[in-house]
Coordinates of C-alpha atoms in Angstrom, one line a residue:
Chain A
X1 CA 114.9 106.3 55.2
X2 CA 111.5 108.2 55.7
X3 CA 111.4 110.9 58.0
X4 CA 109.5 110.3 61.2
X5 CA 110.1 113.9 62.9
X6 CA 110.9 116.9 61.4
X7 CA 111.2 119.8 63.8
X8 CA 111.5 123.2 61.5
X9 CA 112.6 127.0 63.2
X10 CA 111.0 125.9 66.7
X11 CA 111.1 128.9 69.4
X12 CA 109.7 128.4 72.8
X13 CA 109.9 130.9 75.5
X14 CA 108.9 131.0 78.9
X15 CA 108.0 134.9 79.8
X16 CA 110.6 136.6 78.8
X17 CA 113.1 133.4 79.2
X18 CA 113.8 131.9 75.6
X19 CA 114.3 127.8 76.1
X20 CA 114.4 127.0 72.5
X21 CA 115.8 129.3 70.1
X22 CA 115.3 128.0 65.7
X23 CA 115.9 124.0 66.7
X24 CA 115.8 122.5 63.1
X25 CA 116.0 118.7 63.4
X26 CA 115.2 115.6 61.6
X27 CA 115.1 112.2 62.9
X28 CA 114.7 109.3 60.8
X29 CA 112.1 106.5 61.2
X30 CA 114.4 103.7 62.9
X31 CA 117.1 106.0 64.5
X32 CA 117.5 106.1 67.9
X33 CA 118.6 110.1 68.5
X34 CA 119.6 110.9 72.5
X35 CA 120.1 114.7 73.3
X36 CA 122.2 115.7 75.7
X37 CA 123.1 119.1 77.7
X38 CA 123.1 120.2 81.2
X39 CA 120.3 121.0 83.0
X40 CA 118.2 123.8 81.9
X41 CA 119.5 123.4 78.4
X42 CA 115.9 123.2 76.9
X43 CA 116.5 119.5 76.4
X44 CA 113.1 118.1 77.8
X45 CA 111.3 121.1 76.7
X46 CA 111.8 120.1 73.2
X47 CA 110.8 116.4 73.5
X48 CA 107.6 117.6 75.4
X49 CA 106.7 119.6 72.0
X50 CA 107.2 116.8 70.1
X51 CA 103.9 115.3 71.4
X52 CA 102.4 118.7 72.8
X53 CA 103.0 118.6 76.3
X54 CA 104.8 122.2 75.8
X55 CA 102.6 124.5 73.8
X56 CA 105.7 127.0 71.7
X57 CA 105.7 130.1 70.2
X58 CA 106.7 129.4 66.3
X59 CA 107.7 127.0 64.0
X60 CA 106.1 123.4 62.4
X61 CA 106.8 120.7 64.2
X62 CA 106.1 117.1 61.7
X63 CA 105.3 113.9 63.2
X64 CA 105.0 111.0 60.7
X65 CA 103.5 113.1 58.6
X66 CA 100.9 115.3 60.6
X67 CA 101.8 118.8 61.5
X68 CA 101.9 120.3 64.4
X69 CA 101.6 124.1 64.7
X70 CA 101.1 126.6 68.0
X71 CA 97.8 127.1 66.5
X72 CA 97.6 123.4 67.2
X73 CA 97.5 123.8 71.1
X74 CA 95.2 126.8 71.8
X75 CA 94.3 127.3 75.4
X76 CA 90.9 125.9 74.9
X77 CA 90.8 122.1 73.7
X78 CA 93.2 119.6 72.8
X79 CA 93.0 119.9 68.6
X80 CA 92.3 116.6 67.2
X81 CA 95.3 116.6 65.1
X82 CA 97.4 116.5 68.6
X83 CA 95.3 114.0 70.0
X84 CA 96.1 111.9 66.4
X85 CA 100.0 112.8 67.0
X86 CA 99.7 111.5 70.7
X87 CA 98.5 108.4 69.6
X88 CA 101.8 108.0 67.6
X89 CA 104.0 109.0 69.7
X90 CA 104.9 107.0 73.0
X91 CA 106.3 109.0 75.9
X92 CA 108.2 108.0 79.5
X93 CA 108.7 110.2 82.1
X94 CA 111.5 110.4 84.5
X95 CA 108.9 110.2 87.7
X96 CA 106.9 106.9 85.5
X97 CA 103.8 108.5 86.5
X98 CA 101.9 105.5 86.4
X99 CA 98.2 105.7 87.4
X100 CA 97.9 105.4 91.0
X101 CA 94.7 103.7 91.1
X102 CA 95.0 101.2 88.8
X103 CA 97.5 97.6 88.9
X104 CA 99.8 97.4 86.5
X105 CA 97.7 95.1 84.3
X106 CA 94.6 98.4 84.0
X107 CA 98.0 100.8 83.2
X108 CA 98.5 99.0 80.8
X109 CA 95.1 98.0 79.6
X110 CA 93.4 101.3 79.8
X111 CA 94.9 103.6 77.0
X112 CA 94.4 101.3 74.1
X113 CA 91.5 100.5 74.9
X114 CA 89.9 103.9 75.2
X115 CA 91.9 105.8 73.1
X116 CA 91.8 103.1 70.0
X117 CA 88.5 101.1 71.2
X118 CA 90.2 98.2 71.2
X119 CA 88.4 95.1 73.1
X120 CA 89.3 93.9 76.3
X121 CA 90.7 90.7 75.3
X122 CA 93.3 92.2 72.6
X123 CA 94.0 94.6 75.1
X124 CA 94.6 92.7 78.1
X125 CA 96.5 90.1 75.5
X126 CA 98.5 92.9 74.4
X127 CA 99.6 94.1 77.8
X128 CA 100.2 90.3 79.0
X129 CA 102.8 90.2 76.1
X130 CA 104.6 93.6 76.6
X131 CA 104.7 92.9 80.9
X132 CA 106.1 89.7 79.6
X133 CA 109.0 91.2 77.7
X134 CA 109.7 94.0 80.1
X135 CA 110.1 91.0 82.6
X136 CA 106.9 91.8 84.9
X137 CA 104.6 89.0 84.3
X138 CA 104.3 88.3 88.2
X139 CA 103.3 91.4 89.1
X140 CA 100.4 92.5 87.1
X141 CA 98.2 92.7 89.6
X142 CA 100.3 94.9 91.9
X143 CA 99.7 98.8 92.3
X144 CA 102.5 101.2 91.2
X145 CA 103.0 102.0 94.7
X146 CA 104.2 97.9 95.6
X147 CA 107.1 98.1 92.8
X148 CA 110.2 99.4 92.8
X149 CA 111.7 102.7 90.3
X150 CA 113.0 100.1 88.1
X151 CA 109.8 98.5 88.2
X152 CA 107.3 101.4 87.8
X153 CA 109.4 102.4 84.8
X154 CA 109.5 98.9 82.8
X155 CA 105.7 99.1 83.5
X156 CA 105.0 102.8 82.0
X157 CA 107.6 101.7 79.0
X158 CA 105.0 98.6 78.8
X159 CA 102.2 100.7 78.8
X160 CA 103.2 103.4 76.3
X161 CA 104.4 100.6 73.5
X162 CA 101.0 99.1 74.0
X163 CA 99.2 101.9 72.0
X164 CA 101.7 100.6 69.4
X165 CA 103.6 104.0 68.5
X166 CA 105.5 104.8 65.5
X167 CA 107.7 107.0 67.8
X168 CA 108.8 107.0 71.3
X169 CA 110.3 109.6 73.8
X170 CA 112.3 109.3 76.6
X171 CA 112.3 112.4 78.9
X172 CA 115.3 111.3 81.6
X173 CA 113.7 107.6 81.8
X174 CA 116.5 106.9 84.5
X175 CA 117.0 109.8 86.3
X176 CA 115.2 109.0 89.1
X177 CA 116.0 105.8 89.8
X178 CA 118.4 104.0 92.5
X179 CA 122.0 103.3 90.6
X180 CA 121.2 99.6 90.4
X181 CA 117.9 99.8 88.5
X182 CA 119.1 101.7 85.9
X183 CA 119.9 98.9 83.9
X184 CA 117.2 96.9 83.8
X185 CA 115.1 99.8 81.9
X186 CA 117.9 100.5 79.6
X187 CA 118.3 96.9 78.8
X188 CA 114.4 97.3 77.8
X189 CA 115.4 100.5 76.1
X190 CA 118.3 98.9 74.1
X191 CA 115.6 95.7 73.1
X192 CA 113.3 98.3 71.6
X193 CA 116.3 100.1 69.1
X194 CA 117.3 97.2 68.5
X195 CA 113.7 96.3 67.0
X196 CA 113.9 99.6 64.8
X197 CA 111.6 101.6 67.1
X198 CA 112.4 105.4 66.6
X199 CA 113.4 106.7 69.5
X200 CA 114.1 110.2 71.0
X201 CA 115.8 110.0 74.5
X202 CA 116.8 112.7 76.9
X203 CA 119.3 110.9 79.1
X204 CA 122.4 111.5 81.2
X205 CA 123.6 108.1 80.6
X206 CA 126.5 108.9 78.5
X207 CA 127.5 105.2 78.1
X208 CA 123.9 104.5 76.5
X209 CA 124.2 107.4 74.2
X210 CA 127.6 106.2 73.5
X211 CA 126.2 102.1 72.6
X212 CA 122.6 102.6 71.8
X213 CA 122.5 106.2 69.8
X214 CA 122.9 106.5 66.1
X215 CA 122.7 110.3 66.2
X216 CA 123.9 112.2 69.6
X217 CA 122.4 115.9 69.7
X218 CA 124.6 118.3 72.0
X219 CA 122.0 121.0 73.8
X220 CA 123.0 124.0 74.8
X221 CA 121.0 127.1 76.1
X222 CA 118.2 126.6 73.8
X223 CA 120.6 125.8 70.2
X224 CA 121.7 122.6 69.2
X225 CA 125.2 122.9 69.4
X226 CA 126.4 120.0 67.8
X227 CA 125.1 116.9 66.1
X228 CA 126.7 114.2 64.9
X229 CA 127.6 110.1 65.5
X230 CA 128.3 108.9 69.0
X231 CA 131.6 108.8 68.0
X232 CA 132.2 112.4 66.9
X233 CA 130.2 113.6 69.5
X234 CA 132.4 111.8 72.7
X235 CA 135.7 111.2 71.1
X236 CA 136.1 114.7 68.7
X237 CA 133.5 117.4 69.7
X238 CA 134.3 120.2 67.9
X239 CA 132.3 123.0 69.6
X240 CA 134.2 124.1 72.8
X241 CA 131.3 123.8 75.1
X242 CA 130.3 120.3 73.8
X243 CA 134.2 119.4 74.9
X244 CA 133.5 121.4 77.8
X245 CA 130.2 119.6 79.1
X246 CA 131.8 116.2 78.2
X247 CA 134.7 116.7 80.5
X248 CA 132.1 117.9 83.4
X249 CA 129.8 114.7 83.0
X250 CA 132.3 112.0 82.5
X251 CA 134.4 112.5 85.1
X252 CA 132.4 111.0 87.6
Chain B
X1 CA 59.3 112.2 132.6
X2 CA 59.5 109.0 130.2
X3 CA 56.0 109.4 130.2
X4 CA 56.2 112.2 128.5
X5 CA 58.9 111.6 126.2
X6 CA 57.0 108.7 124.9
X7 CA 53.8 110.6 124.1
X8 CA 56.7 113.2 122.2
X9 CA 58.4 110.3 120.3
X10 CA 56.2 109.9 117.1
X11 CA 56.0 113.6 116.5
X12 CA 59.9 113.6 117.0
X13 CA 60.7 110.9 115.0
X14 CA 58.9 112.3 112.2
X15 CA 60.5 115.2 112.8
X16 CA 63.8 112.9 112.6
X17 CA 62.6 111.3 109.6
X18 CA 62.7 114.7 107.8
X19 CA 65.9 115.8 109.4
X20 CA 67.5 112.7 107.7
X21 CA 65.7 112.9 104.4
X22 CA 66.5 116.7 103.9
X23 CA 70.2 115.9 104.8
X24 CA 70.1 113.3 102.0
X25 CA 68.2 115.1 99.7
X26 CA 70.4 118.0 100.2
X27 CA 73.9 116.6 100.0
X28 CA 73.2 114.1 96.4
X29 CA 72.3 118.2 95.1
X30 CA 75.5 119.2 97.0
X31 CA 77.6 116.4 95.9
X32 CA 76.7 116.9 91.7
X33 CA 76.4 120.5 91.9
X34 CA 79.8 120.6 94.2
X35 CA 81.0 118.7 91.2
X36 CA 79.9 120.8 88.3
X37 CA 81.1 124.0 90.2
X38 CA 84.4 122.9 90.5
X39 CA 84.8 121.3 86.5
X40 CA 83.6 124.8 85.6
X41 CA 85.7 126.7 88.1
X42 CA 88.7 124.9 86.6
X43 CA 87.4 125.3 83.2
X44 CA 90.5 126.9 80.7
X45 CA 87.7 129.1 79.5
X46 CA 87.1 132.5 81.4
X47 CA 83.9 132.6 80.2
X48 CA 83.0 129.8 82.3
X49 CA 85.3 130.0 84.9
X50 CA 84.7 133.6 86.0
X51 CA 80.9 133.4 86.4
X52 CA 81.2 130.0 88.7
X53 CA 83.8 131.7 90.5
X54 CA 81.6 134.6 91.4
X55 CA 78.6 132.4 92.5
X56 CA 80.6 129.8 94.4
X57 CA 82.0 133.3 96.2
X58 CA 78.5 134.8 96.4
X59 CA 77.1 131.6 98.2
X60 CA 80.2 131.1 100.4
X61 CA 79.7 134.4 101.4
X62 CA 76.2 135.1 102.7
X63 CA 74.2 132.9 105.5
X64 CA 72.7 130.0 104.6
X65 CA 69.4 131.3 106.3
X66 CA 69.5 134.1 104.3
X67 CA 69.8 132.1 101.1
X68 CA 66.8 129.5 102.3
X69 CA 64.7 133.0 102.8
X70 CA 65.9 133.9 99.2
X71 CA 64.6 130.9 97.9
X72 CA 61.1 130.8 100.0
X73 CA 60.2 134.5 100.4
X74 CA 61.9 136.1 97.6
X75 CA 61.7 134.0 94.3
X76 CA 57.8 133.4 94.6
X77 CA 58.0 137.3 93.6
X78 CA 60.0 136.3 90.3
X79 CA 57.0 133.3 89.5
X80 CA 58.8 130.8 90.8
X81 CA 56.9 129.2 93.8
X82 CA 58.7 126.0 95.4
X83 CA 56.9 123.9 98.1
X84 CA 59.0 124.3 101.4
X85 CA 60.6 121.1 101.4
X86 CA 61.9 121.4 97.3
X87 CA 62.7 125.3 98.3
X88 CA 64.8 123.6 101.7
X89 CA 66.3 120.6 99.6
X90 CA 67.2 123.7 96.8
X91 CA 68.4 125.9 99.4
X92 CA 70.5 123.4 101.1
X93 CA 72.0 121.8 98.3
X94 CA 73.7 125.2 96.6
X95 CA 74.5 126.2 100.0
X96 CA 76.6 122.7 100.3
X97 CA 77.1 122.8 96.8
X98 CA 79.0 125.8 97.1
X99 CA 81.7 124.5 99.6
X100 CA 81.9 121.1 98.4
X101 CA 82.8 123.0 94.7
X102 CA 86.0 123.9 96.7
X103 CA 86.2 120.3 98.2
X104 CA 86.6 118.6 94.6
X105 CA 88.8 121.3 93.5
X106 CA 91.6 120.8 95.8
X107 CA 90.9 117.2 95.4
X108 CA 91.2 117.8 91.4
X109 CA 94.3 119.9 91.9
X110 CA 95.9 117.6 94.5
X111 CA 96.3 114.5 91.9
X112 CA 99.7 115.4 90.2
X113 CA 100.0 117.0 87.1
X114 CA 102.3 113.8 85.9
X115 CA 99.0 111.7 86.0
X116 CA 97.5 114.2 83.5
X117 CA 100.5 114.6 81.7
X118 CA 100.9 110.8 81.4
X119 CA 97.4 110.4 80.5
X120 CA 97.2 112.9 77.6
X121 CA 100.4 111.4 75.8
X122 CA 98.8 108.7 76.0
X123 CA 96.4 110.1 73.5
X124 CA 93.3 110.8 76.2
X125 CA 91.3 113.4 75.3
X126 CA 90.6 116.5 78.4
X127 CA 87.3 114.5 79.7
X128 CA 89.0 110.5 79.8
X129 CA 91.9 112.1 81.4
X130 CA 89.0 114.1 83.9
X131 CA 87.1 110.7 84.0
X132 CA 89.6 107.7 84.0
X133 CA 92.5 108.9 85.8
X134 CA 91.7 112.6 88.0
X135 CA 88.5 111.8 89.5
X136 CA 89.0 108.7 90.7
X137 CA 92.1 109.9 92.6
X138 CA 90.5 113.0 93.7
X139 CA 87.7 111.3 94.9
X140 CA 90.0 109.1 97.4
X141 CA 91.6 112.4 98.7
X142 CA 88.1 113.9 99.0
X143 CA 86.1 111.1 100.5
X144 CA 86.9 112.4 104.8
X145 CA 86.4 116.2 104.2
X146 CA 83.0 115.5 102.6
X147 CA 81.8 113.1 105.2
X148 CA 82.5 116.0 107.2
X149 CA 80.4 118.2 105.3
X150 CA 77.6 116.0 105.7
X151 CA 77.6 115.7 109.4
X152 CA 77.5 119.4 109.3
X153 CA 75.0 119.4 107.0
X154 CA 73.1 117.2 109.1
X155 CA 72.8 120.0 111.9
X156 CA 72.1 122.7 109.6
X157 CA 68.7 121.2 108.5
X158 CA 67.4 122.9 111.7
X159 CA 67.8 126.0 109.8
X160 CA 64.9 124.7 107.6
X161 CA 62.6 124.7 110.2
X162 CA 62.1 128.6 109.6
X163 CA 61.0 127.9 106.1
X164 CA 58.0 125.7 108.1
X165 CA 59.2 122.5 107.1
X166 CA 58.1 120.2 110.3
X167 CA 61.7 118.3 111.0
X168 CA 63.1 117.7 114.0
X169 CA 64.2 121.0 115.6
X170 CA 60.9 122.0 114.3
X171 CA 58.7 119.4 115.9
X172 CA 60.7 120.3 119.2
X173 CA 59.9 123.5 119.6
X174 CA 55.8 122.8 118.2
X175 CA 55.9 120.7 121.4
X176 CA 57.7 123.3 123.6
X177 CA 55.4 125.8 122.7
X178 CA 52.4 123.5 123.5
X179 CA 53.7 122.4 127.1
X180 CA 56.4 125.0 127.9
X181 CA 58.6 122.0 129.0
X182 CA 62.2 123.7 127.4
X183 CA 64.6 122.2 129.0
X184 CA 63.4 118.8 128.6
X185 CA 61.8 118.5 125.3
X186 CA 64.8 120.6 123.8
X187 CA 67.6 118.3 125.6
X188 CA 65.6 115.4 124.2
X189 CA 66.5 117.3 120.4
X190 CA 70.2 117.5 121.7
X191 CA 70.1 113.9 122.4
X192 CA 68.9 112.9 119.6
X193 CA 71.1 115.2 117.0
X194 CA 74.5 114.2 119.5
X195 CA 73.5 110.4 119.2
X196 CA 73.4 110.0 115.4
X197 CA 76.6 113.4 114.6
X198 CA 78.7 111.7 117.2
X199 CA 78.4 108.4 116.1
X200 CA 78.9 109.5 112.3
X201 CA 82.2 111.7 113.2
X202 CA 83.8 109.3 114.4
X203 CA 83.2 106.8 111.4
X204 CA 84.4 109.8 108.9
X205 CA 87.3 109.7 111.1
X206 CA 87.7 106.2 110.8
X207 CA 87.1 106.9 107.0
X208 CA 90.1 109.1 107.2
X209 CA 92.7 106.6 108.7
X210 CA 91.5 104.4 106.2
X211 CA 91.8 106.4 103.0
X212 CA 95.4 107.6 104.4
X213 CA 96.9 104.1 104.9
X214 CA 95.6 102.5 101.7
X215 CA 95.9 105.7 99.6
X216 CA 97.8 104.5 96.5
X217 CA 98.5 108.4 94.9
X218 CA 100.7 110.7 95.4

């Protein structure tokens, strides 16, 4: 399999706080790769480099091809070669942050056709299609602020896949929703691996990572720990922290 | 008495006339100025910000009389000559310009930083994300305060009349002068300023309740 992301010696501080200390990782295109580690590992931090949300201090970052360096994301202006990763790479936020002003039908609608000029009827037929499968047909012409969490979320999933990315990333996708929504958006989440999408998902849902993950990355104060199958990873961590973590999380 | 109002009600309606036309005038240069202060206040680039940050502050921080002198007495020194009502629209607009600047800003900075974040991932570039998602938002939040500003502005156009541009407070005290009747030609100018700021507050508070209860952002 091709590589879709390859992360190489990435360092990230804040001040004088390192969050990311020489993370190496690959991810194949295809694989769905779930990072976990208690909070304040550095685990969303290094998704949000992935598409540039986080500017870091050193190392390449590789996104189906096109580099990403910190020279990349100077202060001044979004470099077009971020702007051609974003375009790729798909992300969902743990707060949806769907556009307030807009229904769900314009969330969707707006991006691709900005972003790739596409016209407004293979946009809006696009977005009809994706609400369809993410089970919100009804309610395209509802405001963010009439839907539910679970809602909202199926919506931004919806409008992220509509600029047809070869990657996505999933920064805590259910973290802030009530119990019983949680599954509706991993249901959607499970439909896209199952398609081959490559995903990258930051999640505390330890019986997703367990089902849906091929590769299970273990986070800890800025290092990755531990990699390995969902498997190794739950049933024989070898790192004592990674056995450590496990024992805190799955408790409850 | 309503005699004499009568004669006084064409020169005061023209006066009126102006009054409205200057406040107008003076907040569409307020509003785009307002605007462009605050874009470049919040520009990444010190080289922009810092210079808009120091006008904004220099306006903000003398009298608005003073400026519309500036503009009138002082720049016809420097070659530039304006007619009193361009130097009054001028004067007014920066003046408003100024403080609206921090209006939009707030606004700006009041629409999450998720929006933005969403927006960029999404592959916007800095301006759609300004254009397509923050400014309409921030315009929402922004809508009662400058309706404020306007009313406001409405009652500083009397300050033109030093700058002999013949609006309402103006025409008022032409007539006063003529027929030394103060205390009614000048309660006639309070009538007429109460009956159209009153009127307006209360529809900018109305404006208010509306934007609050329909307000879709966070």
């Amino acid at each position: 399999m091709p590589l879709m992301i390859e992360i190489t010696g990435l360092n990230k501080a804040f001040g004088a706080t390192r969050v990311l200390h020489d993370v190496n990782l690959s991810v194949e295109a295809g694989e769905v790769v779930v990072i976990i580690g208690a909070s304040g590992s550095g685990k969303s931090t290094l998704i949000r480099c992935i598409n540039g949300l986080e500017r870091f201090g050193s190392g390449t970052i590789l996104v189906d091809g096109l580099s990403l360096a910190p020279i990349d994301m100077g202060r001044k202006k979004t470099s077009a070669q971020l702007k051609n990763i974003r375009r790729e790479v798909g992300m969902v936020f743990q707060q949806f942050n769907l556009f307030a002003h807009k229904t769900v039908l314009q969330n969707v609608m707006l991006a691709p056709m900005i972003v790739r000029n596409w016209d407004w009827d293979k946009a809006e037929t696009t977005a009809r299609r994706l609400l369809e499968r993410v089970g919100l047909a009804d309610h395209i012409k509802k405001y963010p602020s009439q839907l539910s969490g679970g809602q909202q979320q199926r919506v931004a999933i919806a409008r992220s896949l509509a600029m047809e990315p070869r990657v996505m990333l999933f920064d805590e996708p259910t973290s802030a929703l009530d119990p019983e929504m949680v599954g509706e958006v991993l249901e959607v989440m499970r439909g896209l691996a199952r398609e081959g999408m490559t995903m990258v998902i930051v999640t505390h849902e330890m019986g997703f990572a367990r089902e849906a993950a091929d590769r299970v990355i273990y986070i800890d104060h800025g290092r990755i720990l531990e990699i390995g199958t969902p498997a190794e990873i739950f049933d024989n961590p070898k790192q004592e922290r990674t056995k450590a973590f496990l024992s805190r999380v799955l408790k409850h | 008495m309503l005699a004499d109002l009568t004669s006084w009600s064409p020169q005061l309606f023209a006066g009126l006339y102006l009054t409205v036309g200057m406040t107008f005038g003076g907040m569409a240069i307020a509003l785009v100025l307002g605007l462009l202060l605050a874009l470049g206040r919040i520009n990444p680039s010190r080289w922009v910000s810092a210079p808009v940050a120091v006008f904004v502050e220099l306006i903000r921080g003398s009298p608005l009389l003073l400026q519309l002198f500036y503009i009138y007495y002082v720049l016809p020194g420097f070659g530039v000559r304006l007619t009193p009502i361009a130097a009054g629209l001028l004067g007014l607009g920066i003046n408003y310009g100024a403080y609206l600047s921090e209006v939009f800003r707030a606004g700006i900075a009041a629409v999450g930083s998720g929006q933005r974040e969403a927006a960029e991932s999404l592959g916007m570039s800095g301006g759609q994300t300004m254009y397509y998602i923050v400014l309409p938002q921030a315009w929402r939040i922004v809508i009662p305060p400058i309706g404020n500003y306007f009313i406001s502005l409405f009652k500083d156009t009397a300050l033109v009349s030093t700058i002999s541009i013949a609006e309402l407070m103006f025409q008022g005290q032409l007539i006063a002068s003529d027929t030394f009747q103060y205390m009614r030609i000048y309660s006639a100018v309070f009538v007429i300023y109460v009956a159209i700021s009153i009127p307006a507050s209360l529809g900018v508070r109305w404006l208010e309740r509306y934007f609050s209860r329909s307000g879709q952002g966070r």
